[in-house]
PDB file of C-alpha atoms in Angstrom:
ATOM      1  CA  UNK A   1       0.000   0.000   0.000  1.00  0.00           C
ATOM      2  CA  UNK A   2       1.435   3.357  -1.012  1.00  0.00           C
ATOM      3  CA  UNK A   3       1.935   5.891   1.745  1.00  0.00           C
ATOM      4  CA  UNK A   4       1.136   9.583   1.889  1.00  0.00           C
ATOM      5  CA  UNK A   5       2.944  11.421  -0.889  1.00  0.00           C
ATOM      6  CA  UNK A   6       4.121  15.028  -0.661  1.00  0.00           C
ATOM      7  CA  UNK A   7       5.972  17.355  -2.969  1.00  0.00           C
ATOM      8  CA  UNK A   8       8.239  19.131  -3.137  1.00  0.00           C
ATOM      9  CA  UNK A   9      10.492  17.755  -0.401  1.00  0.00           C
ATOM     10  CA  UNK A  10      12.425  20.996  -0.049  1.00  0.00           C
ATOM     11  CA  UNK A  11      11.697  24.590  -0.989  1.00  0.00           C
ATOM     12  CA  UNK A  12      13.689  27.776  -0.495  1.00  0.00           C
ATOM     13  CA  UNK A  13      12.007  31.112  -1.190  1.00  0.00           C
ATOM     14  CA  UNK A  14      12.427  34.736  -0.250  1.00  0.00           C
ATOM     15  CA  UNK A  15      10.001  36.508   2.036  1.00  0.00           C
ATOM     16  CA  UNK A  16       6.903  37.903   0.340  1.00  0.00           C
ATOM     17  CA  UNK A  17       7.057  35.208  -2.340  1.00  0.00           C
ATOM     18  CA  UNK A  18       4.361  32.581  -2.669  1.00  0.00           C
ATOM     19  CA  UNK A  19       4.699  28.810  -2.410  1.00  0.00           C
ATOM     20  CA  UNK A  20       2.445  25.782  -2.785  1.00  0.00           C
ATOM     21  CA  UNK A  21       2.697  22.262  -1.408  1.00  0.00           C
ATOM     22  CA  UNK A  22       0.929  19.173  -2.668  1.00  0.00           C
ATOM     23  CA  UNK A  23      -0.269  16.082  -0.819  1.00  0.00           C
ATOM     24  CA  UNK A  24      -1.795  12.811  -1.984  1.00  0.00           C
ATOM     25  CA  UNK A  25      -3.199  10.758   0.904  1.00  0.00           C
ATOM     26  CA  UNK A  26      -3.416   6.991   1.250  1.00  0.00           C
ATOM     27  CA  UNK A  27      -6.082   5.634  -1.058  1.00  0.00           C
ATOM     28  CA  UNK A  28      -9.448   5.427   0.668  1.00  0.00           C
ATOM     29  CA  UNK A  29      -8.548   7.743   3.532  1.00  0.00           C
ATOM     30  CA  UNK A  30     -11.334  10.240   4.059  1.00  0.00           C
ATOM     31  CA  UNK A  31      -9.512  12.605   6.385  1.00  0.00           C
ATOM     32  CA  UNK A  32      -6.516  14.714   5.455  1.00  0.00           C
ATOM     33  CA  UNK A  33      -4.502  16.948   7.772  1.00  0.00           C
ATOM     34  CA  UNK A  34      -1.901  19.655   7.224  1.00  0.00           C
ATOM     35  CA  UNK A  35       0.525  20.320  10.074  1.00  0.00           C
ATOM     36  CA  UNK A  36       3.270  22.876  10.569  1.00  0.00           C
ATOM     37  CA  UNK A  37       6.267  21.662  12.556  1.00  0.00           C
ATOM     38  CA  UNK A  38       8.802  24.260  13.619  1.00  0.00           C
ATOM     39  CA  UNK A  39      12.203  22.918  14.640  1.00  0.00           C
ATOM     40  CA  UNK A  40      12.134  21.608  18.201  1.00  0.00           C
ATOM     41  CA  UNK A  41       8.347  21.690  18.475  1.00  0.00           C
ATOM     42  CA  UNK A  42       5.526  19.235  17.983  1.00  0.00           C
ATOM     43  CA  UNK A  43       3.326  19.345  14.887  1.00  0.00           C
ATOM     44  CA  UNK A  44       0.648  22.051  14.943  1.00  0.00           C
ATOM     45  CA  UNK A  45      -2.579  21.342  13.079  1.00  0.00           C
ATOM     46  CA  UNK A  46      -3.285  23.927  10.400  1.00  0.00           C
ATOM     47  CA  UNK A  47      -6.316  22.423   8.718  1.00  0.00           C
ATOM     48  CA  UNK A  48      -8.291  19.177   8.700  1.00  0.00           C
ATOM     49  CA  UNK A  49     -10.460  17.992   5.808  1.00  0.00           C
ATOM     50  CA  UNK A  50     -12.975  15.200   5.759  1.00  0.00           C
ATOM     51  CA  UNK A  51     -13.489  14.281   2.128  1.00  0.00           C
ATOM     52  CA  UNK A  52     -13.571  17.734   0.513  1.00  0.00           C
ATOM     53  CA  UNK A  53     -15.053  19.622   3.461  1.00  0.00           C
ATOM     54  CA  UNK A  54     -13.163  21.572   6.133  1.00  0.00           C
ATOM     55  CA  UNK A  55     -13.528  20.118   9.642  1.00  0.00           C
ATOM     56  CA  UNK A  56     -11.129  22.456  11.465  1.00  0.00           C
ATOM     57  CA  UNK A  57      -9.075  25.416  10.283  1.00  0.00           C
ATOM     58  CA  UNK A  58      -8.984  27.371  13.533  1.00  0.00           C
ATOM     59  CA  UNK A  59      -5.183  27.638  13.550  1.00  0.00           C
ATOM     60  CA  UNK A  60      -4.740  28.431   9.867  1.00  0.00           C
ATOM     61  CA  UNK A  61      -3.477  32.024   9.353  1.00  0.00           C
ATOM     62  CA  UNK A  62      -6.105  32.775   6.780  1.00  0.00           C
ATOM     63  CA  UNK A  63      -4.625  36.116   5.763  1.00  0.00           C
ATOM     64  CA  UNK A  64      -1.745  34.283   4.105  1.00  0.00           C
ATOM     65  CA  UNK A  65      -2.465  30.547   4.120  1.00  0.00           C
ATOM     66  CA  UNK A  66      -5.058  28.740   2.047  1.00  0.00           C
ATOM     67  CA  UNK A  67      -5.777  25.093   1.415  1.00  0.00           C
ATOM     68  CA  UNK A  68      -8.104  23.093  -0.745  1.00  0.00           C
ATOM     69  CA  UNK A  69      -8.982  19.489  -1.299  1.00  0.00           C
ATOM     70  CA  UNK A  70     -10.770  19.178  -4.564  1.00  0.00           C
ATOM     71  CA  UNK A  71     -12.667  15.955  -5.269  1.00  0.00           C
ATOM     72  CA  UNK A  72     -11.879  14.745  -1.761  1.00  0.00           C
ATOM     73  CA  UNK A  73      -8.520  13.236  -2.703  1.00  0.00           C
ATOM     74  CA  UNK A  74      -5.320  15.223  -3.038  1.00  0.00           C
ATOM     75  CA  UNK A  75      -4.779  18.620  -1.466  1.00  0.00           C
ATOM     76  CA  UNK A  76      -2.706  21.765  -1.865  1.00  0.00           C
ATOM     77  CA  UNK A  77      -1.548  24.207   0.795  1.00  0.00           C
ATOM     78  CA  UNK A  78      -0.505  27.681  -0.291  1.00  0.00           C
ATOM     79  CA  UNK A  79       1.307  30.498   1.458  1.00  0.00           C
ATOM     80  CA  UNK A  80       1.099  33.972  -0.004  1.00  0.00           C
ATOM     81  CA  UNK A  81       3.044  36.049   0.923  1.00  0.00           C
ATOM     82  CA  UNK A  82       5.556  34.070   2.955  1.00  0.00           C
ATOM     83  CA  UNK A  83       7.161  35.415   6.105  1.00  0.00           C
ATOM     84  CA  UNK A  84      10.415  34.437   7.787  1.00  0.00           C
ATOM     85  CA  UNK A  85       8.485  32.732  10.591  1.00  0.00           C
ATOM     86  CA  UNK A  86       6.872  30.355   8.082  1.00  0.00           C
ATOM     87  CA  UNK A  87      10.154  28.442   7.880  1.00  0.00           C
ATOM     88  CA  UNK A  88       9.167  24.969   9.032  1.00  0.00           C
ATOM     89  CA  UNK A  89       8.394  21.457   7.893  1.00  0.00           C
ATOM     90  CA  UNK A  90       4.879  21.090   6.506  1.00  0.00           C
ATOM     91  CA  UNK A  91       3.506  17.644   7.154  1.00  0.00           C
ATOM     92  CA  UNK A  92       0.509  16.080   5.499  1.00  0.00           C
ATOM     93  CA  UNK A  93      -1.242  13.161   7.185  1.00  0.00           C
ATOM     94  CA  UNK A  94      -4.286  11.061   6.429  1.00  0.00           C
ATOM     95  CA  UNK A  95      -6.585   8.716   8.308  1.00  0.00           C
ATOM     96  CA  UNK A  96      -9.448   6.418   7.383  1.00  0.00           C
ATOM     97  CA  UNK A  97     -12.172   8.373   9.143  1.00  0.00           C
ATOM     98  CA  UNK A  98     -12.644  11.396  11.300  1.00  0.00           C
ATOM     99  CA  UNK A  99     -12.804   9.726  14.679  1.00  0.00           C
ATOM    100  CA  UNK A 100     -10.126  10.880  17.042  1.00  0.00           C
ATOM    101  CA  UNK A 101      -9.181   7.261  17.620  1.00  0.00           C
ATOM    102  CA  UNK A 102      -8.051   6.868  14.021  1.00  0.00           C
ATOM    103  CA  UNK A 103      -4.347   6.431  13.369  1.00  0.00           C
ATOM    104  CA  UNK A 104      -2.806   9.235  11.359  1.00  0.00           C
ATOM    105  CA  UNK A 105      -0.224   8.317   8.725  1.00  0.00           C
ATOM    106  CA  UNK A 106       2.253  11.028   7.865  1.00  0.00           C
ATOM    107  CA  UNK A 107       3.937  11.890   4.597  1.00  0.00           C
ATOM    108  CA  UNK A 108       7.666  12.713   4.392  1.00  0.00           C
ATOM    109  CA  UNK A 109       7.023  16.447   4.750  1.00  0.00           C
ATOM    110  CA  UNK A 110       8.138  19.549   2.874  1.00  0.00           C
ATOM    111  CA  UNK A 111      10.931  21.561   4.442  1.00  0.00           C
ATOM    112  CA  UNK A 112      10.372  25.257   3.717  1.00  0.00           C
ATOM    113  CA  UNK A 113      13.073  27.852   4.221  1.00  0.00           C
ATOM    114  CA  UNK A 114      12.085  31.507   3.906  1.00  0.00           C
ATOM    115  CA  UNK A 115      15.023  33.896   3.473  1.00  0.00           C
TER     116      UNK A 115
ATOM    117  CA  UNK B   1      -1.336  25.532  31.176  1.00  0.00           C
ATOM    118  CA  UNK B   2      -0.459  24.114  27.784  1.00  0.00           C
ATOM    119  CA  UNK B   3      -2.825  21.491  26.442  1.00  0.00           C
ATOM    120  CA  UNK B   4      -0.213  18.720  26.191  1.00  0.00           C
ATOM    121  CA  UNK B   5       3.102  18.846  28.030  1.00  0.00           C
ATOM    122  CA  UNK B   6       6.025  16.447  28.018  1.00  0.00           C
ATOM    123  CA  UNK B   7       9.078  16.096  30.207  1.00  0.00           C
ATOM    124  CA  UNK B   8      11.849  18.295  28.939  1.00  0.00           C
ATOM    125  CA  UNK B   9      14.773  16.593  27.334  1.00  0.00           C
ATOM    126  CA  UNK B  10      17.064  15.553  26.118  1.00  0.00           C
ATOM    127  CA  UNK B  11      16.861  12.266  27.950  1.00  0.00           C
ATOM    128  CA  UNK B  12      19.915  10.023  27.876  1.00  0.00           C
ATOM    129  CA  UNK B  13      19.888   6.392  28.954  1.00  0.00           C
ATOM    130  CA  UNK B  14      22.472   3.620  28.576  1.00  0.00           C
ATOM    131  CA  UNK B  15      21.784   0.753  26.221  1.00  0.00           C
ATOM    132  CA  UNK B  16      19.698  -1.930  27.903  1.00  0.00           C
ATOM    133  CA  UNK B  17      18.138   0.431  30.450  1.00  0.00           C
ATOM    134  CA  UNK B  18      14.497   1.470  30.769  1.00  0.00           C
ATOM    135  CA  UNK B  19      13.573   4.823  29.244  1.00  0.00           C
ATOM    136  CA  UNK B  20      10.597   6.588  30.803  1.00  0.00           C
ATOM    137  CA  UNK B  21       8.770   9.303  28.876  1.00  0.00           C
ATOM    138  CA  UNK B  22       5.994  11.310  30.487  1.00  0.00           C
ATOM    139  CA  UNK B  23       3.094  13.380  29.245  1.00  0.00           C
ATOM    140  CA  UNK B  24       0.380  15.398  30.972  1.00  0.00           C
ATOM    141  CA  UNK B  25      -2.709  16.912  29.391  1.00  0.00           C
ATOM    142  CA  UNK B  26      -5.224  19.557  30.307  1.00  0.00           C
ATOM    143  CA  UNK B  27      -8.599  18.177  29.200  1.00  0.00           C
ATOM    144  CA  UNK B  28     -10.227  15.861  31.743  1.00  0.00           C
ATOM    145  CA  UNK B  29     -12.533  14.327  29.131  1.00  0.00           C
ATOM    146  CA  UNK B  30      -9.810  13.278  26.694  1.00  0.00           C
ATOM    147  CA  UNK B  31     -10.359   9.719  25.486  1.00  0.00           C
ATOM    148  CA  UNK B  32      -7.537   8.936  23.057  1.00  0.00           C
ATOM    149  CA  UNK B  33      -3.802   8.994  23.656  1.00  0.00           C
ATOM    150  CA  UNK B  34      -1.027   8.304  21.188  1.00  0.00           C
ATOM    151  CA  UNK B  35       2.732   7.966  21.220  1.00  0.00           C
ATOM    152  CA  UNK B  36       4.577   8.762  17.997  1.00  0.00           C
ATOM    153  CA  UNK B  37       8.280   8.345  17.300  1.00  0.00           C
ATOM    154  CA  UNK B  38      10.067  10.825  15.054  1.00  0.00           C
ATOM    155  CA  UNK B  39      13.605  10.212  13.855  1.00  0.00           C
ATOM    156  CA  UNK B  40      15.648  13.275  12.977  1.00  0.00           C
ATOM    157  CA  UNK B  41      14.609  14.584   9.579  1.00  0.00           C
ATOM    158  CA  UNK B  42      11.755  12.095   9.269  1.00  0.00           C
ATOM    159  CA  UNK B  43       8.018  12.246   9.818  1.00  0.00           C
ATOM    160  CA  UNK B  44       6.210  10.912  12.910  1.00  0.00           C
ATOM    161  CA  UNK B  45       5.146   7.281  13.033  1.00  0.00           C
ATOM    162  CA  UNK B  46       2.689   5.757  15.489  1.00  0.00           C
ATOM    163  CA  UNK B  47       4.134   3.494  18.176  1.00  0.00           C
ATOM    164  CA  UNK B  48       1.122   2.946  20.391  1.00  0.00           C
ATOM    165  CA  UNK B  49      -2.355   4.169  21.147  1.00  0.00           C
ATOM    166  CA  UNK B  50      -4.171   3.741  24.453  1.00  0.00           C
ATOM    167  CA  UNK B  51      -7.751   4.505  25.410  1.00  0.00           C
ATOM    168  CA  UNK B  52      -8.345   2.890  28.824  1.00  0.00           C
ATOM    169  CA  UNK B  53      -6.750   3.356  32.218  1.00  0.00           C
ATOM    170  CA  UNK B  54      -3.916   0.977  32.968  1.00  0.00           C
ATOM    171  CA  UNK B  55      -1.053  -0.507  31.010  1.00  0.00           C
ATOM    172  CA  UNK B  56      -0.822  -1.579  27.402  1.00  0.00           C
ATOM    173  CA  UNK B  57       2.192  -3.559  26.286  1.00  0.00           C
ATOM    174  CA  UNK B  58       3.587  -4.079  22.792  1.00  0.00           C
ATOM    175  CA  UNK B  59       6.969  -5.741  22.660  1.00  0.00           C
ATOM    176  CA  UNK B  60       9.489  -3.553  24.460  1.00  0.00           C
ATOM    177  CA  UNK B  61       7.016  -0.675  24.724  1.00  0.00           C
ATOM    178  CA  UNK B  62       4.479  -0.139  27.511  1.00  0.00           C
ATOM    179  CA  UNK B  63       2.022   2.737  27.585  1.00  0.00           C
ATOM    180  CA  UNK B  64       0.497   3.664  30.927  1.00  0.00           C
ATOM    181  CA  UNK B  65      -2.607   5.815  31.292  1.00  0.00           C
ATOM    182  CA  UNK B  66      -4.020   7.434  34.416  1.00  0.00           C
ATOM    183  CA  UNK B  67      -7.009   9.587  33.500  1.00  0.00           C
ATOM    184  CA  UNK B  68      -7.608  10.747  37.071  1.00  0.00           C
ATOM    185  CA  UNK B  69      -4.120  12.260  37.144  1.00  0.00           C
ATOM    186  CA  UNK B  70      -4.302  13.299  33.460  1.00  0.00           C
ATOM    187  CA  UNK B  71      -1.050  11.510  32.831  1.00  0.00           C
ATOM    188  CA  UNK B  72       0.200   9.118  30.173  1.00  0.00           C
ATOM    189  CA  UNK B  73       3.639   7.593  29.953  1.00  0.00           C
ATOM    190  CA  UNK B  74       5.701   5.424  27.648  1.00  0.00           C
ATOM    191  CA  UNK B  75       8.253   2.955  28.952  1.00  0.00           C
ATOM    192  CA  UNK B  76      10.857   1.482  26.647  1.00  0.00           C
ATOM    193  CA  UNK B  77      12.509  -1.623  28.067  1.00  0.00           C
ATOM    194  CA  UNK B  78      15.943  -2.837  26.987  1.00  0.00           C
ATOM    195  CA  UNK B  79      16.580   0.462  25.191  1.00  0.00           C
ATOM    196  CA  UNK B  80      18.559   0.200  21.963  1.00  0.00           C
ATOM    197  CA  UNK B  81      20.549   2.856  20.096  1.00  0.00           C
ATOM    198  CA  UNK B  82      17.916   2.576  17.354  1.00  0.00           C
ATOM    199  CA  UNK B  83      15.374   3.950  19.857  1.00  0.00           C
ATOM    200  CA  UNK B  84      17.182   7.307  19.775  1.00  0.00           C
ATOM    201  CA  UNK B  85      14.551   9.707  18.454  1.00  0.00           C
ATOM    202  CA  UNK B  86      12.020  12.314  19.545  1.00  0.00           C
ATOM    203  CA  UNK B  87       8.876  10.895  21.114  1.00  0.00           C
ATOM    204  CA  UNK B  88       5.668  12.834  20.640  1.00  0.00           C
ATOM    205  CA  UNK B  89       2.652  12.465  22.890  1.00  0.00           C
ATOM    206  CA  UNK B  90      -0.683  13.235  21.213  1.00  0.00           C
ATOM    207  CA  UNK B  91      -4.017  13.610  22.970  1.00  0.00           C
ATOM    208  CA  UNK B  92      -7.490  14.294  21.710  1.00  0.00           C
ATOM    209  CA  UNK B  93      -8.645  17.666  23.041  1.00  0.00           C
ATOM    210  CA  UNK B  94     -12.355  18.141  22.326  1.00  0.00           C
ATOM    211  CA  UNK B  95     -12.612  16.916  18.725  1.00  0.00           C
ATOM    212  CA  UNK B  96      -9.037  17.111  17.495  1.00  0.00           C
ATOM    213  CA  UNK B  97      -5.673  15.602  18.275  1.00  0.00           C
ATOM    214  CA  UNK B  98      -3.076  17.889  19.869  1.00  0.00           C
ATOM    215  CA  UNK B  99       0.630  17.026  19.858  1.00  0.00           C
ATOM    216  CA  UNK B 100       3.015  17.781  22.683  1.00  0.00           C
ATOM    217  CA  UNK B 101       6.433  19.364  22.077  1.00  0.00           C
ATOM    218  CA  UNK B 102       8.210  16.024  22.163  1.00  0.00           C
ATOM    219  CA  UNK B 103      11.010  14.549  24.266  1.00  0.00           C
ATOM    220  CA  UNK B 104      14.339  13.765  22.671  1.00  0.00           C
ATOM    221  CA  UNK B 105      15.744  10.392  23.716  1.00  0.00           C
ATOM    222  CA  UNK B 106      19.352   9.353  23.249  1.00  0.00           C
ATOM    223  CA  UNK B 107      20.378   5.745  23.975  1.00  0.00           C
ATOM    224  CA  UNK B 108      24.084   5.528  24.638  1.00  0.00           C
ATOM    225  CA  UNK B 109      25.826   2.291  23.509  1.00  0.00           C
TER     226      UNK B 109
END
């Protein structure tokens, strides 16, 4: 079974530029999560989708971050414009359902550096 | 109080010893508790989940949950150098899963 796929793996941009990340979850997984992990910290949930609907986006900085999950499968996360403090690893995860007992499977992450 | 807290690291133990990792959480009605392992530069992977008070064992790993004390721990017996990683505690708070800051474990050969 293929795991969660993410691209790109690394991205370096200058502040005020825009960037987009892509995620393809495990086949059949209804729930998709985007996390931001700053070095030395635990993952912070940015947005959670169930199928193509948003379940939680309370910690998404909506003035600069946006995310979509068209057709309930793959998803993109965009930052526009980027700030220095956005430097982090962006993790995508998926799970079968939306119950909080469901195991989350993580992709390899995208390491973003904002200069 | 932060929602999920973990003992500050780094934690160093000699090979073969027991490593003890602790986690406390703020929400008394939390029902689901997870331990993830994250190697440097890699993504988190689930080690264990626990939902009921008491101990749950899986090989060298034992998770312990005490809901009254709002405390969950992970014991690693016979620690190996390959166990060196950051261990993340995750707890469901209301309807989402919140991760702690992690504890870095180093097993010294």
